[in-house]
Short mmCIF file of C-alpha atoms and ligand atoms in Angstrom, two decimals:
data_model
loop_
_atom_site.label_atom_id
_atom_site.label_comp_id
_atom_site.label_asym_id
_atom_site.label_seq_id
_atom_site.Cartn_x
_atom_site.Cartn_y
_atom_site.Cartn_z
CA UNK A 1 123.24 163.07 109.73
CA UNK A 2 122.67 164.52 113.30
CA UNK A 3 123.09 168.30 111.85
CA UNK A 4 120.30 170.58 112.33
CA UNK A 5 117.43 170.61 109.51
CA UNK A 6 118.37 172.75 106.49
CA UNK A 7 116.67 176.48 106.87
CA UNK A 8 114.78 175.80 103.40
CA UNK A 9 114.11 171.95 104.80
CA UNK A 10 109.95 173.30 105.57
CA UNK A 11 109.33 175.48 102.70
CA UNK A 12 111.13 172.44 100.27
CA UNK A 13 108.44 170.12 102.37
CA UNK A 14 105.13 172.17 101.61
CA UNK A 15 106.10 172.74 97.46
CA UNK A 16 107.06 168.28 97.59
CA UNK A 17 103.19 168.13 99.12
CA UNK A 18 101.83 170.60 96.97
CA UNK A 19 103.83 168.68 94.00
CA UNK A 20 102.78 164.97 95.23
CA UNK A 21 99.07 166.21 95.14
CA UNK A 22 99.47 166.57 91.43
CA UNK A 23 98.63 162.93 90.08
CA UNK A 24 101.07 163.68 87.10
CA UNK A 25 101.03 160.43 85.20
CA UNK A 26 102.88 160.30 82.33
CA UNK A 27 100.76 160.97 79.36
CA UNK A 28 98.34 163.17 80.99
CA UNK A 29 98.00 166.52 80.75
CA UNK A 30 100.18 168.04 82.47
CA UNK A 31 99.03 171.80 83.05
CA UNK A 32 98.46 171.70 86.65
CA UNK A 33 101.71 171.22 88.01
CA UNK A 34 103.15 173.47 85.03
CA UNK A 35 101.41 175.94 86.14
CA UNK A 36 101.56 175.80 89.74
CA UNK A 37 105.74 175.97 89.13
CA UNK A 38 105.16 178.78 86.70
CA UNK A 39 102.92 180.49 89.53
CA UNK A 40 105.42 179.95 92.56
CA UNK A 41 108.53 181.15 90.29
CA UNK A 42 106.50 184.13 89.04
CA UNK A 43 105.74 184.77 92.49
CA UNK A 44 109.29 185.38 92.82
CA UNK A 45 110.06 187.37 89.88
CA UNK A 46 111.61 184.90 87.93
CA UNK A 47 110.11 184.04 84.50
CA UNK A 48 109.33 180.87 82.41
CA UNK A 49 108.96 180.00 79.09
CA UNK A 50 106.38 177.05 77.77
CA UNK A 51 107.27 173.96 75.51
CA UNK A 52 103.88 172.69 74.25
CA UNK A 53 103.69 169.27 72.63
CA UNK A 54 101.48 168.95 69.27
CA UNK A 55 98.47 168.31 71.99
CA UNK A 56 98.41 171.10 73.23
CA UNK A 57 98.40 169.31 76.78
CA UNK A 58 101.58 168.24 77.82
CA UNK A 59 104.28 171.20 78.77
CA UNK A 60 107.91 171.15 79.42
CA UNK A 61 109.10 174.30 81.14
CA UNK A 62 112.26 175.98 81.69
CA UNK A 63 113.43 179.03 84.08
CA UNK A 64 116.35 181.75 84.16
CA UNK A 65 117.77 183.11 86.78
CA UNK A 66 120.42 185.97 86.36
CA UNK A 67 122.62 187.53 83.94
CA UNK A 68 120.22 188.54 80.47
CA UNK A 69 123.18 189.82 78.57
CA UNK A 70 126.71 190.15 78.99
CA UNK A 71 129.42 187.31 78.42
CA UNK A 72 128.24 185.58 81.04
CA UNK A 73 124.67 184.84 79.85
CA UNK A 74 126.31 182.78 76.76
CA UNK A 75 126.88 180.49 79.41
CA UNK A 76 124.59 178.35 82.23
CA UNK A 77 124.31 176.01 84.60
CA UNK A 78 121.12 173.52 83.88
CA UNK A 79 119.30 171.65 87.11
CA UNK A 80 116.77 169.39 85.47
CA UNK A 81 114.01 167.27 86.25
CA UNK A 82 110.74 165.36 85.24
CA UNK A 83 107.15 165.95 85.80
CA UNK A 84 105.66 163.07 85.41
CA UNK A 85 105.73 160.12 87.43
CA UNK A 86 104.61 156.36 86.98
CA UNK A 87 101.36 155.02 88.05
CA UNK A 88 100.30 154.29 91.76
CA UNK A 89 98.03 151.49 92.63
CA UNK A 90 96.46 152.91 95.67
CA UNK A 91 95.69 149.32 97.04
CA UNK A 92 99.74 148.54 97.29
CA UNK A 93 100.20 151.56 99.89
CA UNK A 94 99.47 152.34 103.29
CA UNK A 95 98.11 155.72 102.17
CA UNK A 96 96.82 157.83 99.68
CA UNK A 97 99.92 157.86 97.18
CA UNK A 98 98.47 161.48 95.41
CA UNK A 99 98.51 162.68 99.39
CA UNK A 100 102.11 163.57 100.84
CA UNK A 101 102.72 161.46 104.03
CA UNK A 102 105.36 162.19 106.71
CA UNK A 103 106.56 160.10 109.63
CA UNK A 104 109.62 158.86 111.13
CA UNK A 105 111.40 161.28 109.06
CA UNK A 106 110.20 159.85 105.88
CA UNK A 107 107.81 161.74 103.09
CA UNK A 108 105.98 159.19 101.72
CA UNK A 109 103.99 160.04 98.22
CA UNK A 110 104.25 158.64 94.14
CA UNK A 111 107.21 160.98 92.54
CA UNK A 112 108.24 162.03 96.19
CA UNK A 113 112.19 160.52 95.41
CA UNK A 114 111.54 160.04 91.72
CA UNK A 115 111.50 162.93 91.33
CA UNK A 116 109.51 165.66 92.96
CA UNK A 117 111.79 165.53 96.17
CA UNK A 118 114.38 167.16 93.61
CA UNK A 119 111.85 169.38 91.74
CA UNK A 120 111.26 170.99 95.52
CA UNK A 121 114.36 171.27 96.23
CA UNK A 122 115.04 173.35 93.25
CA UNK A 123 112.02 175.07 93.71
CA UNK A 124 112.99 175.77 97.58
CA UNK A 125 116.43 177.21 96.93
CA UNK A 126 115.11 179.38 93.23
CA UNK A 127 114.02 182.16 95.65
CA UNK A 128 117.70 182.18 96.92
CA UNK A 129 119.20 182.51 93.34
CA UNK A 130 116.93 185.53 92.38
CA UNK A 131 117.84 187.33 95.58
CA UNK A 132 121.64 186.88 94.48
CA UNK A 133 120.82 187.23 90.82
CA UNK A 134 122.76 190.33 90.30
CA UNK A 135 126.18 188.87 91.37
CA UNK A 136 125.49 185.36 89.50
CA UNK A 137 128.04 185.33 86.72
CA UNK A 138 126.32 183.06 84.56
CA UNK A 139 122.71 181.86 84.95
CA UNK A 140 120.86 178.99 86.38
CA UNK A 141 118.06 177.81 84.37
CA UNK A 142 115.84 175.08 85.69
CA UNK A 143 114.25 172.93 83.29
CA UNK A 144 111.25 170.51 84.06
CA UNK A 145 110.22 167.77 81.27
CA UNK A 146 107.64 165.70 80.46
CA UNK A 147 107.43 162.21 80.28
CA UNK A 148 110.36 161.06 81.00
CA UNK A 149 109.52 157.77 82.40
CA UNK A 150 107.94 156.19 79.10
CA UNK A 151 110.84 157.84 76.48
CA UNK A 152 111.85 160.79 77.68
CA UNK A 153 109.76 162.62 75.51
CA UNK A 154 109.46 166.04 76.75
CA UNK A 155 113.63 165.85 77.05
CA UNK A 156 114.37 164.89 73.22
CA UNK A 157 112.42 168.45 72.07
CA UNK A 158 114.76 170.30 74.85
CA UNK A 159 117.74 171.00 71.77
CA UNK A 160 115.52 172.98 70.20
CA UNK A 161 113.46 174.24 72.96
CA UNK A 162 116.43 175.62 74.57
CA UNK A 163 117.88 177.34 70.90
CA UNK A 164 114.88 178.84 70.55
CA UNK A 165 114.54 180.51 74.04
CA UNK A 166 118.35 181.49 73.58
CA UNK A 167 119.35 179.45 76.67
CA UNK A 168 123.07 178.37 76.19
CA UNK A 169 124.06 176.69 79.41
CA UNK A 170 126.89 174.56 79.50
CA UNK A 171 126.52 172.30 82.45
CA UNK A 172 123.00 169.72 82.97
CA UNK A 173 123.01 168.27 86.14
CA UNK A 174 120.22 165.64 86.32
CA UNK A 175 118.75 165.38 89.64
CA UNK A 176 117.58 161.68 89.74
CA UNK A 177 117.66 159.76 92.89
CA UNK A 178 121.30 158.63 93.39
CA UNK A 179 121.87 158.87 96.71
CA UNK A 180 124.00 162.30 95.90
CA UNK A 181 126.52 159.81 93.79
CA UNK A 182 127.78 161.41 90.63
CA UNK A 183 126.55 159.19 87.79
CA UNK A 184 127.91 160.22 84.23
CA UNK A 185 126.91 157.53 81.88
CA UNK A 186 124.00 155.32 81.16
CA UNK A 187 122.39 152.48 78.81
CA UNK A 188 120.62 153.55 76.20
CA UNK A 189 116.70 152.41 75.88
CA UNK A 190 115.11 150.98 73.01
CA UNK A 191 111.42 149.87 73.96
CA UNK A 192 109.72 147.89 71.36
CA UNK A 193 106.29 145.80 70.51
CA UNK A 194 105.95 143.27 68.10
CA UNK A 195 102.56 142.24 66.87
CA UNK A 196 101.76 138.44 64.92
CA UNK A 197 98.67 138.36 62.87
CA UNK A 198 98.33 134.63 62.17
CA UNK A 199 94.78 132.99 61.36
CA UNK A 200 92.04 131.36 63.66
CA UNK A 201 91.07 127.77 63.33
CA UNK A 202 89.83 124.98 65.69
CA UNK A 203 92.99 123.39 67.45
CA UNK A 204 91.87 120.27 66.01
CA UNK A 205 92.66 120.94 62.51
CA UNK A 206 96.31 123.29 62.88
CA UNK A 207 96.81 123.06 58.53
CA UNK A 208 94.06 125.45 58.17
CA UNK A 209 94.97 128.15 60.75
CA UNK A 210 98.22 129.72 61.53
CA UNK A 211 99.57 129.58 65.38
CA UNK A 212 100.63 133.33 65.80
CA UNK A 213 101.78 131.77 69.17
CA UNK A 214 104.01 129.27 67.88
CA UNK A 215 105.28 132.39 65.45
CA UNK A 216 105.94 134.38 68.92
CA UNK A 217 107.72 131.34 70.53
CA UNK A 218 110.06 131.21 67.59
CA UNK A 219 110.78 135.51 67.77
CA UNK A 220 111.46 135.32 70.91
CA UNK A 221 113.83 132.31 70.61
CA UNK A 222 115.93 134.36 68.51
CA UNK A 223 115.47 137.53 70.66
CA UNK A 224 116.98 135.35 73.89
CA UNK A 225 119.49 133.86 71.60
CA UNK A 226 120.52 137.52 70.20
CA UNK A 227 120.83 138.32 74.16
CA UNK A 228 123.10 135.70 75.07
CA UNK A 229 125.44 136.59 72.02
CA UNK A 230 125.52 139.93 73.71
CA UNK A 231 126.82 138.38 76.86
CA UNK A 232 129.26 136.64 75.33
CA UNK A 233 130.79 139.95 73.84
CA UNK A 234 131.14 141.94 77.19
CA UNK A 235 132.98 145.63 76.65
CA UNK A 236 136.70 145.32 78.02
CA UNK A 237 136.58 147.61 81.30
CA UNK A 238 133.61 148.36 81.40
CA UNK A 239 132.17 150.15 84.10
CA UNK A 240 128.57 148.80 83.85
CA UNK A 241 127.04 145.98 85.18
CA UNK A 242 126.15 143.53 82.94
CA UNK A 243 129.38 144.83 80.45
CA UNK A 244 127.28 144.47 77.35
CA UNK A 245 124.01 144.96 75.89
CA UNK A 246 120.63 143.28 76.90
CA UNK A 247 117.98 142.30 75.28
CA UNK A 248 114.85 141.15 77.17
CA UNK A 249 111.13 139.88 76.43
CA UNK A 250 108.57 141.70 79.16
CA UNK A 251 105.10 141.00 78.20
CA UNK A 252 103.57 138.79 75.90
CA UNK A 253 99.81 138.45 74.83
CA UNK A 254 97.83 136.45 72.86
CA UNK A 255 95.20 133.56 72.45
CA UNK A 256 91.66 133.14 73.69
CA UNK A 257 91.01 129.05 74.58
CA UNK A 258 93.39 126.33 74.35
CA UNK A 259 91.14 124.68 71.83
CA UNK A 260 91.44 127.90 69.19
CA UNK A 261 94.25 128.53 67.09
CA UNK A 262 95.30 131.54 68.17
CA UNK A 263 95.18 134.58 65.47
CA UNK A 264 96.99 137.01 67.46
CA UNK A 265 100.13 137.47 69.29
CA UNK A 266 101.67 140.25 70.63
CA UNK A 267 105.09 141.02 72.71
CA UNK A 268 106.77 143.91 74.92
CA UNK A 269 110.51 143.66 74.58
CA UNK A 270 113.81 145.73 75.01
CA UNK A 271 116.97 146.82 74.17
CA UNK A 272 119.72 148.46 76.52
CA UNK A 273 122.77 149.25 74.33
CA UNK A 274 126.30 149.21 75.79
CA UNK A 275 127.45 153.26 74.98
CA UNK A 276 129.69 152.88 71.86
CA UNK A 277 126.67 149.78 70.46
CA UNK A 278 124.10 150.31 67.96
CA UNK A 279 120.48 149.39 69.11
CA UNK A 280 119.07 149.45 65.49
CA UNK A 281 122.00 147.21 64.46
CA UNK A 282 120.39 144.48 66.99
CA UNK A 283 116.90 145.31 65.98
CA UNK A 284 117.49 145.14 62.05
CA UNK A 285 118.77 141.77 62.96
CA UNK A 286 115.78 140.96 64.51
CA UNK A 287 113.61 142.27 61.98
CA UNK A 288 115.71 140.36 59.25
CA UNK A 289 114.74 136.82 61.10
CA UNK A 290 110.84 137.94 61.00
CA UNK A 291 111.34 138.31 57.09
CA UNK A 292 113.18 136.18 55.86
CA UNK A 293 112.40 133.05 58.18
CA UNK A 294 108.83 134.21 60.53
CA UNK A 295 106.92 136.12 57.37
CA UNK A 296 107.51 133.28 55.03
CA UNK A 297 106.65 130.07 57.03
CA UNK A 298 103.48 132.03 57.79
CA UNK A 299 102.34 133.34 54.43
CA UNK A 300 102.93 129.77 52.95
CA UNK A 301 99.20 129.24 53.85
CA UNK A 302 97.85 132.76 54.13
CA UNK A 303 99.04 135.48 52.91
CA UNK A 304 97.17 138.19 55.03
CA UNK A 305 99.94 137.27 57.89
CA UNK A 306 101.62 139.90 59.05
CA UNK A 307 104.24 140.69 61.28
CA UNK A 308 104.66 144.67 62.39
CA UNK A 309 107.12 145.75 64.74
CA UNK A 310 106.31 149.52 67.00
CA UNK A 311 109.21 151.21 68.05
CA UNK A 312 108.23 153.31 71.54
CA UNK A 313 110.43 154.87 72.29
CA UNK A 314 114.50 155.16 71.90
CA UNK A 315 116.48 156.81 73.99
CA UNK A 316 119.88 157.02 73.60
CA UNK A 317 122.54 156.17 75.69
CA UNK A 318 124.75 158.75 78.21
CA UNK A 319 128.49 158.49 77.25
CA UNK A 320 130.85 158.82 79.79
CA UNK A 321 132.95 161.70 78.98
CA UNK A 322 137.16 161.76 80.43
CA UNK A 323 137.42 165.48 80.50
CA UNK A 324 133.68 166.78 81.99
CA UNK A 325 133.33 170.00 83.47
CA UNK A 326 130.39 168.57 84.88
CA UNK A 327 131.97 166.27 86.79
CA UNK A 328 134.71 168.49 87.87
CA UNK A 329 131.60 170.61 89.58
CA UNK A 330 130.37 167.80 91.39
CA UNK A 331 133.27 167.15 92.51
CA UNK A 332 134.41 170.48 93.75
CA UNK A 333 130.91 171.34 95.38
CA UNK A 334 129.94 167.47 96.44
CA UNK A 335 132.24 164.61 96.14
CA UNK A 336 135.78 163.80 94.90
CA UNK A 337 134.11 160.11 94.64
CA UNK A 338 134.65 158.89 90.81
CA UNK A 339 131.83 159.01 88.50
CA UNK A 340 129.53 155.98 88.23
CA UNK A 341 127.19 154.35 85.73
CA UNK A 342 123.58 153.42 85.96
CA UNK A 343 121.86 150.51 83.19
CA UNK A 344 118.42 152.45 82.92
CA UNK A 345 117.85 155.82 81.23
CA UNK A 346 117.34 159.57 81.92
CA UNK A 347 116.51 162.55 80.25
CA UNK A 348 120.46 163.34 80.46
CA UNK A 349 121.04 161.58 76.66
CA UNK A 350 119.29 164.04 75.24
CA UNK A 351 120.94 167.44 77.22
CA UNK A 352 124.04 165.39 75.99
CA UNK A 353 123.21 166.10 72.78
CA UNK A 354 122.30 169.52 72.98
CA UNK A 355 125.61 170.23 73.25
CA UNK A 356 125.82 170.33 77.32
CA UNK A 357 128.08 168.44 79.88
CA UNK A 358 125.90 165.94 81.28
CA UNK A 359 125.97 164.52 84.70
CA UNK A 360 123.13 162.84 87.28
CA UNK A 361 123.51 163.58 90.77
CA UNK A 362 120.35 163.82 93.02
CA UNK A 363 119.38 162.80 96.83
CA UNK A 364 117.38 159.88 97.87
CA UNK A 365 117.65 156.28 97.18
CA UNK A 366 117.19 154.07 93.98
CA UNK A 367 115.48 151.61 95.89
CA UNK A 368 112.79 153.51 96.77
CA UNK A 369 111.63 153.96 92.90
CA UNK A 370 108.64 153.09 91.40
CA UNK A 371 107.61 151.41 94.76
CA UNK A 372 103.87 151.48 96.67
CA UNK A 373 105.05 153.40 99.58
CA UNK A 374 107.84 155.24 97.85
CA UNK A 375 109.61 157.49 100.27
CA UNK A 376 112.33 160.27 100.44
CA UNK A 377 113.99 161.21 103.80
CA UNK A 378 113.80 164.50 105.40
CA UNK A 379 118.00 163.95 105.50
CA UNK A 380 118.06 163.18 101.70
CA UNK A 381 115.96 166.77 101.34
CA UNK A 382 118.36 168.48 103.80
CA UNK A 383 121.73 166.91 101.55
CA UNK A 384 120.07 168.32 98.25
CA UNK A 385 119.09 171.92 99.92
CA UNK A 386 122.76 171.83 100.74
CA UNK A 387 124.13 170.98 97.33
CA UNK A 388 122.48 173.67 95.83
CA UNK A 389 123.31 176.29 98.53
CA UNK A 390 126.58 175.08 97.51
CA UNK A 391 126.28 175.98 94.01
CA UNK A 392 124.51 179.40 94.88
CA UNK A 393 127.71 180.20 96.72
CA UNK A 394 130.11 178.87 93.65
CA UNK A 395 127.82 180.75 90.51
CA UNK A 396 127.89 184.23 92.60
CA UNK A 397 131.43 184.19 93.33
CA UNK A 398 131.03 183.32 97.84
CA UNK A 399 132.33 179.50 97.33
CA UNK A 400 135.66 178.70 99.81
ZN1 ZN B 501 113.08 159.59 87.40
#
């Protein structure tokens, strides 16, 4: 793009900096940023309400703009987004990750495309909505979550959240770094860790300890061999890439010397379900192998062995609607291009569920994710500015 910068392109610059300077992990508390959004939208007359988790530390947070009563407050458009943002090791960037960094046209910072770049944008153009509040016929709420990035956890208490501030919208858009490509269906995400209690021994003697290794080798057999029966039952037209469910082992600890039988044994491992596929269908299977074939063989010889299985977190999948008057939105405001699919998560499942049309559009690159040096473009910033100028102008009745 050659067009001059967006009016809002500085003021959506200084809230990303401010934002980036938050180190807002997931699982930390997250009160900082919460209240630093709370403090620029009050600043503007617009008012929040707080979602507390059981901690008391971590917040989700949601905003209205516009109509309080009449038919049109029944109704709502939804712009979400997520706090939190995965880990930086400082060592892996040129710069301080927690400091925002521009140059060449590039904002370098952790959570500056995934997805604080959005969060400003929103944050940039909420000023605009208030001023026009009064012609809006239906509001905009703006919704930020917590934790998205290890389970969406903040999102799967939004049903309720919402119900109980009396927010009805009817439309989420998701703004997650797609490079402004409508995306209207993903996996689901079932993240799981198995733990093998077997029992110690000197290597020398293997009949009087039990390899919790060997038990993991032979889980994790099955788990591969469950995967490739998934690939061998792809989904007819599918749209996603692989067409069928994975399954993967990630991590897997255990042992202390090679001359000790090893008493522990622990492993990381996945499921992505194809939309219209059960996850605990696969994971009942798996947890039918560990007792009727693992459990046994290692409780011949002590029966203190124990398998246990920790389900993290489950999130389920996005289904691509037909009809979506989500994507009929996008497309009038954005892009007649057709509605993708993605094969990792977002906190969209869960607005799904709630009862709203779902979709994930947002600017910068997928690329640039969970990378040292991740980066959004001052262009990318401009193009989301734009889409929600766009929407101002639909909501309050100035669009064509
Ligand atoms: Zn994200």
């Amino acid at each position: 793009m050659n067009a001059a910068p967006h009016p809002l392109r500085e003021r959506a610059i200084t809230i990303l900096a401010d934002l980036v300077g938050f180190p807002s992990v997931s699982l930390q508390p997250n009160d900082g940023i919460v209240s630093y959004i709370e403090g620029w939208l009050g600043d503007h007359g617009i008012s929040c309400w707080r979602d507390a988790h059981e901690d008391g530390e971590r917040f989700n947070l949601l905003a209205r703009i516009g109509p309080q009563e009449g038919p049109g407050a029944e109704s709502g458009i939804l712009l979400s987004g997520h706090l939190d943002v995965v880990p930086a090791d400082a060592a892996g960037w040129e710069d301080d990750p927690w400091r925002l960094r521009r140059e060449g046209g590039r904002l370098y910072g952790r959570g500056a495309v995934d997805m604080k770049g959005f969060l400003a944008m929103a944050l940039a153009q909420a000023p605009e909505f208030q001023a026009h509040a009064g012609s809006l016929t239906e509001p905009l709420y703006l919704a930020f979550t917590f934790d998205e990035e290890i389970g969406c956890f903040g999102a799967e208490r939004m049903p309720e959240f919402l119900a109980s501030c009396g927010a009805k919208p009817r439309i989420a858009i998701i703004g997650e770094p797609t490079e402004m490509a409508p995306i209207s269906g993903h996996k689901g995400g079932m993240e799981l860790v198995t733990h093998i209690r077997g029992a110690a021994g000197h290597a020398s003697k293997p009949a009087e300890g039990v390899n919790a290794i060997f038990a993991a080798a032979r889980l994790i057999t099955f788990i591969e061999q469950l995967a490739h029966e998934c690939a061998g039952a792809p989904h007819d037209g599918s749209p996603f890439d692989p067409p069928h469910s994975t399954l993967s082992v990630g991590t897997i600890r255990g042992g202390e010397a090679r001359n000790i039988i090893p008493d522990s044994c622990s492993l990381d491992w996945e499921i992505r379900a194809h939309p219209g596929e059960d996850p605990h269908l696969l994971r009942r299977k798996v947890e039918d192998f560990v007792a009727t074939d693992i459990l046994p063989a290692l409780r011949a010889t002590h029966p203190d062995c124990e398998v246990v299985t920790e389900m993290l977190c489950d999130v389920p999948p996005l289904e691509a609607r037909e009809i979506s008057s989500a994507a009929d939105l996008v497309a009038r405001l954005w892009t007649n291009q057709a509605p993708g699919v993605v094969s990792f998560g977002t906190d969209g499942s869960y607005f799904q569920a709630a009862g709203l049309d779902t979709i994930v559009i947002g600017p910068g690159g997928m690329a640039q994710m969970h990378q040292p040096d991740e980066y959004i473009t001052e262009d990318a910033i401009d193009e989301g500015l734009q889409f929600l100028g766009r929407l101002l102008d639909e909501m309050s009745g100035r669009a064509g």
